[in-house]
Amino acid sequence: MKKVMLTLLVLGSFIFSVRSESKKSVCKITITVTDSEEGKIQLRKMNMGNLDTLEFKGGKLSHEYEMEEPMPMYISDMDGHYQVFFADPKSYIKLNIELKSGLKVTLLEGSKSNEIFRQLISKQEPVQQAAQQISQQYQNPKANKDSIANVI
């Protein structure tokens, strides 16, 4: 739960820090499914309620979104496996995915905001590992050197 809240806080901060002052423009997303010839996936802008269910044939599909600023999006398979990424206005995003063993994004190119987000996540990893170690230590308390049991 803490990890989810921290991620949402980071996402919110990130969105405000990379805001652009441009008018609405198109972001084109091209998806290649490397292990399936046809099927369905879902795309969604996280700040909008609309979920787009898209069919792909020949392992490929393209979709366009209008946007004014970078925004988080997610891609999901029909079983509910998903991946969050960031899309930018005036960008051409190329996604390669695998679907057979749960959704796996193998390539994501064309989004400067997503690159910044990934750098942020990689820098955050050591802090999360340290926090997890501290949490584990608190779950297994040991006698304090100065505890009353040791003094008596």
GROMACS .gro file of C-alpha atoms in nm:
model
  152
    1MET     CA    1   0.000   0.000   0.000
    2LYS     CA    2   0.283   0.237   0.089
    3LYS     CA    3   0.454   0.161  -0.241
    4VAL     CA    4   0.135   0.238  -0.436
    5MET     CA    5   0.087   0.568  -0.252
    6LEU     CA    6   0.451   0.661  -0.307
    7THR     CA    7   0.422   0.579  -0.678
    8LEU     CA    8   0.105   0.790  -0.711
    9LEU     CA    9   0.276   1.079  -0.533
   10VAL     CA   10   0.575   1.051  -0.765
   11LEU     CA   11   0.347   1.035  -1.070
   12GLY     CA   12   0.158   1.346  -0.959
   13SER     CA   13   0.478   1.538  -0.894
   14PHE     CA   14   0.620   1.425  -1.225
   15ILE     CA   15   0.317   1.542  -1.423
   16PHE     CA   16   0.338   1.891  -1.277
   17SER     CA   17   0.714   1.914  -1.326
   18VAL     CA   18   0.708   1.834  -1.698
   19ARG     CA   19   0.406   2.039  -1.801
   20SER     CA   20   0.436   2.201  -2.138
   21GLU     CA   21   0.264   2.519  -2.245
   22SER     CA   22   0.165   2.391  -2.588
   23LYS     CA   23  -0.184   2.363  -2.732
   24LYS     CA   24  -0.344   2.027  -2.799
   25SER     CA   25  -0.145   1.819  -3.040
   26VAL     CA   26  -0.138   1.461  -3.155
   27CYS     CA   27   0.059   1.176  -3.002
   28LYS     CA   28   0.076   0.873  -3.229
   29ILE     CA   29   0.133   0.533  -3.068
   30THR     CA   30   0.236   0.238  -3.285
   31ILE     CA   31   0.225  -0.104  -3.120
   32THR     CA   32   0.386  -0.424  -3.244
   33VAL     CA   33   0.278  -0.747  -3.076
   34THR     CA   34   0.575  -0.980  -3.126
   35ASP     CA   35   0.415  -1.307  -3.016
   36SER     CA   36   0.059  -1.283  -3.152
   37GLU     CA   37  -0.089  -1.210  -3.492
   38GLU     CA   38  -0.431  -1.088  -3.381
   39GLY     CA   39  -0.620  -1.000  -3.068
   40LYS     CA   40  -0.716  -0.705  -2.850
   41ILE     CA   41  -0.540  -0.469  -2.611
   42GLN     CA   42  -0.653  -0.167  -2.416
   43LEU     CA   43  -0.505   0.184  -2.400
   44ARG     CA   44  -0.609   0.456  -2.161
   45LYS     CA   45  -0.508   0.807  -2.061
   46MET     CA   46  -0.497   0.782  -1.681
   47ASN     CA   47  -0.661   1.121  -1.626
   48MET     CA   48  -0.953   1.035  -1.854
   49GLY     CA   49  -1.226   0.777  -1.802
   50ASN     CA   50  -1.222   0.652  -2.160
   51LEU     CA   51  -1.073   0.308  -2.212
   52ASP     CA   52  -0.995   0.226  -2.574
   53THR     CA   53  -1.015  -0.141  -2.668
   54LEU     CA   54  -0.814  -0.184  -2.986
   55GLU     CA   55  -0.790  -0.480  -3.221
   56PHE     CA   56  -0.461  -0.567  -3.383
   57LYS     CA   57  -0.411  -0.774  -3.696
   58GLY     CA   58  -0.082  -0.893  -3.836
   59GLY     CA   59   0.069  -0.810  -3.496
   60LYS     CA   60   0.039  -0.432  -3.547
   61LEU     CA   61  -0.184  -0.137  -3.468
   62SER     CA   62  -0.165   0.242  -3.443
   63HIS     CA   63  -0.370   0.486  -3.242
   64GLU     CA   64  -0.364   0.864  -3.193
   65TYR     CA   65  -0.446   1.080  -2.892
   66GLU     CA   66  -0.485   1.454  -2.861
   67MET     CA   67  -0.313   1.604  -2.558
   68GLU     CA   68  -0.189   1.936  -2.427
   69GLU     CA   69   0.080   1.808  -2.191
   70PRO     CA   70   0.268   1.490  -2.104
   71MET     CA   71   0.041   1.242  -1.934
   72PRO     CA   72   0.051   0.896  -1.783
   73MET     CA   73  -0.114   0.623  -1.985
   74TYR     CA   74  -0.145   0.253  -1.952
   75ILE     CA   75  -0.157  -0.036  -2.189
   76SER     CA   76  -0.320  -0.360  -2.078
   77ASP     CA   77  -0.407  -0.701  -2.211
   78MET     CA   78  -0.756  -0.844  -2.182
   79ASP     CA   79  -0.658  -1.036  -1.865
   80GLY     CA   80  -0.583  -0.717  -1.668
   81HIS     CA   81  -0.201  -0.717  -1.688
   82TYR     CA   82  -0.087  -0.360  -1.749
   83GLN     CA   83   0.212  -0.130  -1.789
   84VAL     CA   84   0.218   0.243  -1.712
   85PHE     CA   85   0.407   0.479  -1.942
   86PHE     CA   86   0.414   0.850  -2.023
   87ALA     CA   87   0.314   1.002  -2.356
   88ASP     CA   88   0.409   1.346  -2.487
   89PRO     CA   89   0.228   1.581  -2.724
   90LYS     CA   90   0.373   1.586  -3.076
   91SER     CA   91   0.543   1.251  -3.024
   92TYR     CA   92   0.561   0.924  -3.211
   93ILE     CA   93   0.578   0.639  -2.960
   94LYS     CA   94   0.684   0.293  -3.065
   95LEU     CA   95   0.585   0.004  -2.835
   96ASN     CA   96   0.678  -0.361  -2.877
   97ILE     CA   97   0.487  -0.596  -2.650
   98GLU     CA   98   0.443  -0.967  -2.577
   99LEU     CA   99   0.107  -1.101  -2.463
  100LYS     CA  100   0.128  -1.480  -2.430
  101SER     CA  101   0.263  -1.494  -2.073
  102GLY     CA  102   0.107  -1.173  -1.943
  103LEU     CA  103   0.172  -0.829  -2.086
  104LYS     CA  104   0.541  -0.751  -2.123
  105VAL     CA  105   0.670  -0.430  -2.284
  106THR     CA  106   0.997  -0.512  -2.459
  107LEU     CA  107   1.054  -0.172  -2.625
  108LEU     CA  108   0.924   0.179  -2.563
  109GLU     CA  109   1.073   0.462  -2.769
  110GLY     CA  110   0.972   0.817  -2.855
  111SER     CA  111   0.864   0.968  -2.522
  112LYS     CA  112   1.100   1.205  -2.345
  113SER     CA  113   0.873   1.211  -2.039
  114ASN     CA  114   0.883   0.833  -2.014
  115GLU     CA  115   1.264   0.838  -2.026
  116ILE     CA  116   1.270   1.089  -1.739
  117PHE     CA  117   1.019   0.877  -1.546
  118ARG     CA  118   1.234   0.563  -1.588
  119GLN     CA  119   1.544   0.753  -1.469
  120LEU     CA  120   1.350   0.868  -1.163
  121ILE     CA  121   1.236   0.512  -1.086
  122SER     CA  122   1.591   0.376  -1.120
  123LYS     CA  123   1.723   0.641  -0.878
  124GLN     CA  124   1.441   0.562  -0.636
  125GLU     CA  125   1.519   0.188  -0.626
  126PRO     CA  126   1.804   0.204  -0.367
  127VAL     CA  127   1.586   0.411  -0.134
  128GLN     CA  128   1.301   0.159  -0.164
  129GLN     CA  129   1.538  -0.129  -0.091
  130ALA     CA  130   1.668   0.046   0.223
  131ALA     CA  131   1.313   0.119   0.338
  132GLN     CA  132   1.220  -0.245   0.287
  133GLN     CA  133   1.518  -0.361   0.496
  134ILE     CA  134   1.421  -0.123   0.777
  135SER     CA  135   1.061  -0.246   0.760
  136GLN     CA  136   1.176  -0.608   0.786
  137GLN     CA  137   1.391  -0.526   1.089
  138TYR     CA  138   1.093  -0.369   1.266
  139GLN     CA  139   0.882  -0.677   1.194
  140ASN     CA  140   1.136  -0.894   1.380
  141PRO     CA  141   1.222  -0.697   1.696
  142LYS     CA  142   1.503  -0.817   1.919
  143ALA     CA  143   1.581  -0.735   2.280
  144ASN     CA  144   1.727  -0.391   2.323
  145LYS     CA  145   2.069  -0.379   2.492
  146ASP     CA  146   1.925  -0.142   2.749
  147SER     CA  147   1.599  -0.330   2.804
  148ILE     CA  148   1.483  -0.386   3.161
  149ALA     CA  149   1.525  -0.765   3.122
  150ASN     CA  150   1.897  -0.725   3.062
  151VAL     CA  151   1.946  -0.482   3.353
  152ILE     CA  152   1.789  -0.703   3.618
   0.00000   0.00000   0.00000
